[in-house]
XYZ file of C-alpha atoms in Angstrom:
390
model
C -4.775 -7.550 -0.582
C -5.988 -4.064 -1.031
C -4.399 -0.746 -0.628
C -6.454 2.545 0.169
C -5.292 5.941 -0.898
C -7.136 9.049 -0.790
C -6.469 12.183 -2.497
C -8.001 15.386 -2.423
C -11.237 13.562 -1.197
C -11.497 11.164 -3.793
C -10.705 7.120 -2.741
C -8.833 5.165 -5.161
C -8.484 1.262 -4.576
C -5.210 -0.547 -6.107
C -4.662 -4.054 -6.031
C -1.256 -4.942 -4.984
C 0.170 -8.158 -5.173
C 0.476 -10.584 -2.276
C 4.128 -10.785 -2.531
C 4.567 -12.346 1.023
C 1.904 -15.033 -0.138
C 3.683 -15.623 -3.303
C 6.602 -16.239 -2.268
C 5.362 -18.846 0.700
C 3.208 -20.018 -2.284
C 6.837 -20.859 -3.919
C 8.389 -22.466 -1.567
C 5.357 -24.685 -0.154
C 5.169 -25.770 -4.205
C 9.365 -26.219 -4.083
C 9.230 -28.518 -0.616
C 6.331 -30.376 -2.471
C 8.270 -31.350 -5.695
C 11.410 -32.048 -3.604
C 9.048 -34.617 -1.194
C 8.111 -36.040 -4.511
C 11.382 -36.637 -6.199
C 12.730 -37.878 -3.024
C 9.581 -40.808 -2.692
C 9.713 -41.741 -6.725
C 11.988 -44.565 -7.854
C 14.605 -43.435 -10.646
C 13.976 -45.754 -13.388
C 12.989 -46.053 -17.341
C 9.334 -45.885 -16.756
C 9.662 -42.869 -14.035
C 12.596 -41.213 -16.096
C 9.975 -38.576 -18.501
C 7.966 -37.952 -15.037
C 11.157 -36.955 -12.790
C 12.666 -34.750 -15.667
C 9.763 -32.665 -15.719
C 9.666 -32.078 -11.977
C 12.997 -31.337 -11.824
C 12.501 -28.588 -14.734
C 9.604 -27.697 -12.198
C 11.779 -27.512 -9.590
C 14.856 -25.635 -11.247
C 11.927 -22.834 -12.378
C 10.604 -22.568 -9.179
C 13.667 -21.880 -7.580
C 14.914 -19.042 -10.013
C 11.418 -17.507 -9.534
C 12.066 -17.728 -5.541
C 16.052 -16.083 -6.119
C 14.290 -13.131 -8.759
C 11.482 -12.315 -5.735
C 14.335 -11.207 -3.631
C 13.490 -13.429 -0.651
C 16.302 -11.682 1.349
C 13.952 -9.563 2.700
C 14.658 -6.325 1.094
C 17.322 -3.681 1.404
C 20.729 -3.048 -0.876
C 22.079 -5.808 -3.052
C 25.731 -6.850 -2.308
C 27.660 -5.851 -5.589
C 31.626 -5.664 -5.772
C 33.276 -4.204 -9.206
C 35.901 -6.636 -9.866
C 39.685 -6.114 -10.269
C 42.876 -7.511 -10.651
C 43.431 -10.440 -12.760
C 41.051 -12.641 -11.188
C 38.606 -12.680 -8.255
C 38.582 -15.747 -5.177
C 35.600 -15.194 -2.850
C 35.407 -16.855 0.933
C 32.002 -18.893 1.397
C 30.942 -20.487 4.328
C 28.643 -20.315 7.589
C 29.411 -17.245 9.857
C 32.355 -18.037 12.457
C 34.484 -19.846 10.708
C 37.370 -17.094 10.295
C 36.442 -15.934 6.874
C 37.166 -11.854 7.959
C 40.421 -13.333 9.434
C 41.603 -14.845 6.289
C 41.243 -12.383 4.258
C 42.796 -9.377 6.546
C 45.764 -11.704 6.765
C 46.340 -12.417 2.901
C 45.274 -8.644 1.810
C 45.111 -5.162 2.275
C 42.043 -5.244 3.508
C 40.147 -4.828 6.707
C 37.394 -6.765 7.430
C 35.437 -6.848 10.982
C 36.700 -9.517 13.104
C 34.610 -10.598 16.045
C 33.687 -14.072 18.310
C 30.248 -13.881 16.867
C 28.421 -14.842 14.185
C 27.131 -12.284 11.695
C 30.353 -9.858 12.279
C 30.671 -9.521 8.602
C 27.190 -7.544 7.378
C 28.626 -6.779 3.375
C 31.089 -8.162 1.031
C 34.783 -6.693 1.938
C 36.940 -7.124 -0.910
C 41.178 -7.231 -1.032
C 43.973 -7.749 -2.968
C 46.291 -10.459 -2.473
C 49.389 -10.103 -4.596
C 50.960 -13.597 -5.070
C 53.605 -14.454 -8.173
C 53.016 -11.386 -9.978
C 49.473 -11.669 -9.989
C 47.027 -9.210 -7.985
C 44.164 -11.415 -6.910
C 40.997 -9.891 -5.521
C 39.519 -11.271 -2.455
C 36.206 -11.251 -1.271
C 34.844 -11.874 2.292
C 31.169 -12.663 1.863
C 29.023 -12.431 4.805
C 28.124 -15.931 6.366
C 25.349 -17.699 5.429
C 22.950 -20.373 6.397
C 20.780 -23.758 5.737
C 18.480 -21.765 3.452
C 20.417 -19.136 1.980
C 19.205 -19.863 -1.914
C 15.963 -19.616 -0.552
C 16.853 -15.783 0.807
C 17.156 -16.735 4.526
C 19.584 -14.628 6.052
C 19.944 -12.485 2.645
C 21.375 -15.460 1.161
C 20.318 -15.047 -2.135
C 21.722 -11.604 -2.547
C 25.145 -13.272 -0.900
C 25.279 -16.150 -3.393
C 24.358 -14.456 -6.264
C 27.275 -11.742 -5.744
C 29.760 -15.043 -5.602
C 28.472 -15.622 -8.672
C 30.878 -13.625 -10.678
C 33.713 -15.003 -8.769
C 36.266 -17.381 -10.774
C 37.083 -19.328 -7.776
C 34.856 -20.370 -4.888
C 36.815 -20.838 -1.589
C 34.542 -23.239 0.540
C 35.563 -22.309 4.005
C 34.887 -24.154 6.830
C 36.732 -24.867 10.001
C 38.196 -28.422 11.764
C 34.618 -28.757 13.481
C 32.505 -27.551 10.946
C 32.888 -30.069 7.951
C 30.022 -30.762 7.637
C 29.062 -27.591 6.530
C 30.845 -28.670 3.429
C 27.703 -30.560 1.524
C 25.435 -27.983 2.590
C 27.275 -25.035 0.795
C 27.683 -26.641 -2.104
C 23.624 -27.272 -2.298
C 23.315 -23.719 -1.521
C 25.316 -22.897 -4.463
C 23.918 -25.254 -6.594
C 20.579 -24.405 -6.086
C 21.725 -20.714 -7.289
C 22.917 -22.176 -10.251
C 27.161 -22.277 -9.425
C 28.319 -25.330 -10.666
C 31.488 -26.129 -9.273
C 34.542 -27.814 -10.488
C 32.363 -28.827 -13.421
C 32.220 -27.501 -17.251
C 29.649 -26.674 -19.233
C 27.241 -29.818 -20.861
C 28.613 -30.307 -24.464
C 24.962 -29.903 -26.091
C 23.465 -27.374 -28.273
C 19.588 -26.141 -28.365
C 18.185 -24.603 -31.779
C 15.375 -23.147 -31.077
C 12.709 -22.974 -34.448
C 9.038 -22.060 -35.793
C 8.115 -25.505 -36.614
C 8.540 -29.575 -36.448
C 9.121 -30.453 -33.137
C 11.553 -31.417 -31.292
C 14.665 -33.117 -33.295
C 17.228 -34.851 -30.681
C 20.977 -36.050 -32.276
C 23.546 -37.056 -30.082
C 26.880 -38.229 -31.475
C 27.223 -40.479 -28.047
C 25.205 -43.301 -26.437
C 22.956 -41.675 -23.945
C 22.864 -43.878 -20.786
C 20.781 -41.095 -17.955
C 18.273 -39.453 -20.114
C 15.955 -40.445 -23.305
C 14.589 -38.673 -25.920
C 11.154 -38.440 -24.307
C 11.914 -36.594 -21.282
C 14.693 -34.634 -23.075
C 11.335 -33.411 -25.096
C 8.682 -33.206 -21.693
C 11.775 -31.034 -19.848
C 11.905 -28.716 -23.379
C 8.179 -28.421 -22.791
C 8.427 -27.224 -19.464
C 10.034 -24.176 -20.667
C 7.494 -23.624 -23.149
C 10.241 -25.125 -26.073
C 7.851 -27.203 -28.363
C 10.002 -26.742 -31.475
C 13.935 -27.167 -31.808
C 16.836 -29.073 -32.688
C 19.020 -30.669 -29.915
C 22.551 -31.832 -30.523
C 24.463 -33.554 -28.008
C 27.787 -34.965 -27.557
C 28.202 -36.023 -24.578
C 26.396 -38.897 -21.866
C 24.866 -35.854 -20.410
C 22.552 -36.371 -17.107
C 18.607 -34.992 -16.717
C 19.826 -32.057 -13.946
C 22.471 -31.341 -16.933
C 19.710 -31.223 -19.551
C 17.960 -29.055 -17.600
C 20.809 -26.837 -17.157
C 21.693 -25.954 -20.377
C 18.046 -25.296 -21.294
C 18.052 -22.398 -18.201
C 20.882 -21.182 -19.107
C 21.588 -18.909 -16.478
C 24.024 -21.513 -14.822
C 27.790 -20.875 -14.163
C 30.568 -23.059 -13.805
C 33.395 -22.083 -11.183
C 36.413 -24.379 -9.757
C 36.411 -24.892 -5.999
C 38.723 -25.088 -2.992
C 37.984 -26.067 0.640
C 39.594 -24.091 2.896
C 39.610 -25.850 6.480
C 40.931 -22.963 8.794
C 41.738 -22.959 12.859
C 43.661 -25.957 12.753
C 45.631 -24.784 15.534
C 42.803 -25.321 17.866
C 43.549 -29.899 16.907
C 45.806 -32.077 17.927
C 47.603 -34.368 15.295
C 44.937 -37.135 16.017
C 41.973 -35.338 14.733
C 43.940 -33.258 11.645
C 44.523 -36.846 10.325
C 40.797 -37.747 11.056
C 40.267 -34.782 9.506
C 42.753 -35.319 6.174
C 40.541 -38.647 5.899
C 37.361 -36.993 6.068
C 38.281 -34.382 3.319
C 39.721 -37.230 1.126
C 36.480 -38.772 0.716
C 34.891 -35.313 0.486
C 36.988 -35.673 -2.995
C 37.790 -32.110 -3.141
C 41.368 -29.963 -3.165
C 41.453 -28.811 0.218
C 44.501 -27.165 2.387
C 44.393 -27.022 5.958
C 45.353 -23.303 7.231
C 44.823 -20.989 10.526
C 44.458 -17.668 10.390
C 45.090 -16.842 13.751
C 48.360 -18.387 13.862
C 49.279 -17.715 10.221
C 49.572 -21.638 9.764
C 50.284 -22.633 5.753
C 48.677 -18.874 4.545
C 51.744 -19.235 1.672
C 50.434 -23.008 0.600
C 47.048 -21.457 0.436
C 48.326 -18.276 -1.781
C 50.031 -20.779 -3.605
C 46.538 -23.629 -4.492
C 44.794 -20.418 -5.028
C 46.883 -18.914 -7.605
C 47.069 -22.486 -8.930
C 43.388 -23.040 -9.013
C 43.210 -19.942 -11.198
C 45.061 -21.037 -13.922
C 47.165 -17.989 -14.379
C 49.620 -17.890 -17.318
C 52.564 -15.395 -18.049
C 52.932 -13.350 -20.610
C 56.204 -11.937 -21.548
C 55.237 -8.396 -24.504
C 58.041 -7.544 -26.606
C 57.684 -4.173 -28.192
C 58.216 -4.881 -31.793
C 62.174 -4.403 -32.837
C 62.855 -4.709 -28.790
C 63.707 -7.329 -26.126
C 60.689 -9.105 -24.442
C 60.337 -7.321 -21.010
C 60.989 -10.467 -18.903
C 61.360 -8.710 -15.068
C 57.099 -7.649 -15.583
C 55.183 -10.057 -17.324
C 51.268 -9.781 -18.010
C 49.173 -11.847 -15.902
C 46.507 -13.935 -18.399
C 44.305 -16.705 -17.487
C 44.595 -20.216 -19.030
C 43.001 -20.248 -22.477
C 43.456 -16.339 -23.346
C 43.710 -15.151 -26.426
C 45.548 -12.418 -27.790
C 42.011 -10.389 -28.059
C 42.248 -10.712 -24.198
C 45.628 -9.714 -23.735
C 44.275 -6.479 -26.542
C 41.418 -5.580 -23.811
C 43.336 -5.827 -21.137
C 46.166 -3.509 -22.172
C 44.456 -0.391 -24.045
C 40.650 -0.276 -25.334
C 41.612 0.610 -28.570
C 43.916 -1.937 -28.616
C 41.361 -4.471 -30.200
C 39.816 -1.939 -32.829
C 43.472 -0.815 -33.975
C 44.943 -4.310 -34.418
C 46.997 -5.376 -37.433
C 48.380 -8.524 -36.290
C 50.767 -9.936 -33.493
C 53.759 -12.223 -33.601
C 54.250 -15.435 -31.262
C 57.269 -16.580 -29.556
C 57.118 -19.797 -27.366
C 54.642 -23.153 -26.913
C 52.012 -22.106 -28.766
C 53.624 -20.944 -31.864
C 54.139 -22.949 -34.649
C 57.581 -21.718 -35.718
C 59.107 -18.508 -33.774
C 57.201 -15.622 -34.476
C 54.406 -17.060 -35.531
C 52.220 -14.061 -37.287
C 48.566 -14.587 -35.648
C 45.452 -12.871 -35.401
C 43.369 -12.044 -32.252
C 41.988 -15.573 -31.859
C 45.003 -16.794 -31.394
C 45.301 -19.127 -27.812
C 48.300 -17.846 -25.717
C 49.862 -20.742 -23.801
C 52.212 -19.749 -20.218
C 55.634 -18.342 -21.057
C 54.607 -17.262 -24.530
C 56.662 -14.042 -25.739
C 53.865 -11.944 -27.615
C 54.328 -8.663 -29.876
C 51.282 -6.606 -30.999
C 51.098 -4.796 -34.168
C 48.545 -1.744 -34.286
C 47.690 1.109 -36.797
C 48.856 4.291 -35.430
């Protein structure tokens, strides 16, 4: 496609990509792969062949997501705050905006429509000490990692959450599998960790694969063809773990992020105690936490303050100024697995570049007041004092 412009008399011609073209380009190539994986047989001989489309595929779709196939105008961005950050996902209508104006400060447009919600509202809920920020995405639809409805500028703001809340209501579960493919194919894993396997990238010799397990989905071959694919011809590859191809592939992207999951099933007032326990069933073999709330009514909003502040694996903290009593009535919100380097940070800046040492009272200390340094793993309860250079 050209573009004229004249100045001052003179015609200049610039070429300017066909970004409309490219991107259909994309996604034509994307539904292609995905009509191929779907009609090839998994099996030994097809293993090499289906790794390397699906390394096509995961490419494809991160070129799609980076062309901004939203359709243009301001990202959604939120600073986080608080101790940790839950964000609502789920199709529009399904009382997201009602949720979170119930369990926060915060006031997010509620209407009988879909699409009320046109940005991310955030909101504090403060549950057990901790101040959890809330975030009410707008809703989105079959296609959003492909940037229908903005959806790629949607997921990829979730993307920093450190819990996803799948929301759906009692007629809408089937929204469920869809969601999480949407997410997945933005790279959110959920309720999984990362693949135990490390890639060395090096000048020379190929492509060197250990594993310290047997490996029962994937072979050395197509661990080599899917290294290929991203233009890795030389490295070493250490695994240990039976890691799957789509986890393979993952690691080598590397852009992918691992968040726990709850479903949120809201307007249960609107069933009668028939369908909640055809419901219950349902969500069982879903296989996923789930509690059953309404907004509207304020049905079981404690229970779900409660599985969220669960589900993010806060810890307590009790500081004791050194030659003082712990301070027991106010104690510092941490995540599972924080060090005392995190609890540094999150109390002063200089906090980390000023340490001496600490001392450790409680599970994780070996003996009562252990004398650690800042790598030290906090467990819940633990009664910390920091030492600093003044």
């Amino acid at each position: 496609m050209l573009f004229l412009l004249s100045l001052i008399g003179n015609f200049y011609f610039y070429e300017i990509p066909n970004i409309i073209g490219d991107a259909m380009g994309i996604e034509e190539e994307i539904r292609r792969i995905e009509e191929e994986l779907k009609k090839t047989p998994y099996n030994k001989a097809t293993q090499k062949h289906i790794g390397r489309l699906k390394a096509k595929l995961a490419k494809l779709r991160e070129q799609a997501q980076s062309r901004g196939g939203g359709g243009g105008g301001k990202g959604y961005a939120v600073k986080k705050s608080g101790d940790a950050t839950a964000a609502f996902v789920g199709f529009p209508s399904v009382g997201k905006s009602t949720l979170l104006n119930k369990l926060t400060n915060a006031k997010s447009e509620v209407g009988a429509y879909a699409f009320t919600t046109l940005t991310i509202v955030p909101g504090v809920l403060e549950h057990k000490g901790a101040k959890i920020q809330l975030l009410d995405a707008p809703g989105i639809i079959v296609g959003a990692s492909s940037g229908k409805g903005r959806g790629t500028e949607v997921l990829s703001a979730v993307r920093s959450a450190d819990l996803i809340l799948l929301t759906v209501d009692i007629y809408t579960l089937e929204h469920l599998p869809v969601i999480e493919k949407e997410l997945y194919n933005v790279g959110i894993r959920l309720d999984q960790r990362p693949p135990d396997v490390k890639i060395k990238v090096k000048d020379r010799g190929g492509i060197d694969v250990s594993s310290t397990v047997p490996l029962t989905h994937i072979d050395e071959d197509t661990i080599e063809a899917i290294l290929n694919e991203y233009r890795i011809h030389n490295a070493d590859v250490v695994i240990r773990e039976d890691i799957t191809l789509e986890q393979f592939i993952d690691v080598v992207a590397g852009n992918r992020v691992y968040i726990p999951s709850l479903v949120v099933v809201n307007k249960i007032d609107l069933a009668d105690e028939e369908y909640l326990k055809y419901i219950k069933q349902r969500l069982d073999e879903f296989g996923k936490d789930y509690v059953l709330v309404s907004g509207n009514k304020e049905i079981n909003l404690d229970l779900l303050k409660d599985k969220i502040y669960d589900k993010l694996g806060f810890i307590k903290i009790y500081l004791k100024p050194q030659g003082k009593k712990p301070d027991f009535d106010e104690p510092l919100i941490m995540r599972k697995g924080a060090t005392v380097k995190d609890v540094c940070e999150k109390l002063h800046k200089d906090f980390v570049r000023n340490f001496r040492y600490a001392q450790v009272w409680g599970k994780s200390a070996k003996h009562p007041g252990q004398r650690v340094g800042l790598d030290h793993k906090l467990e819940d309860e633990d009664i910390l004092t920091i030492i600093i250079r003044r």
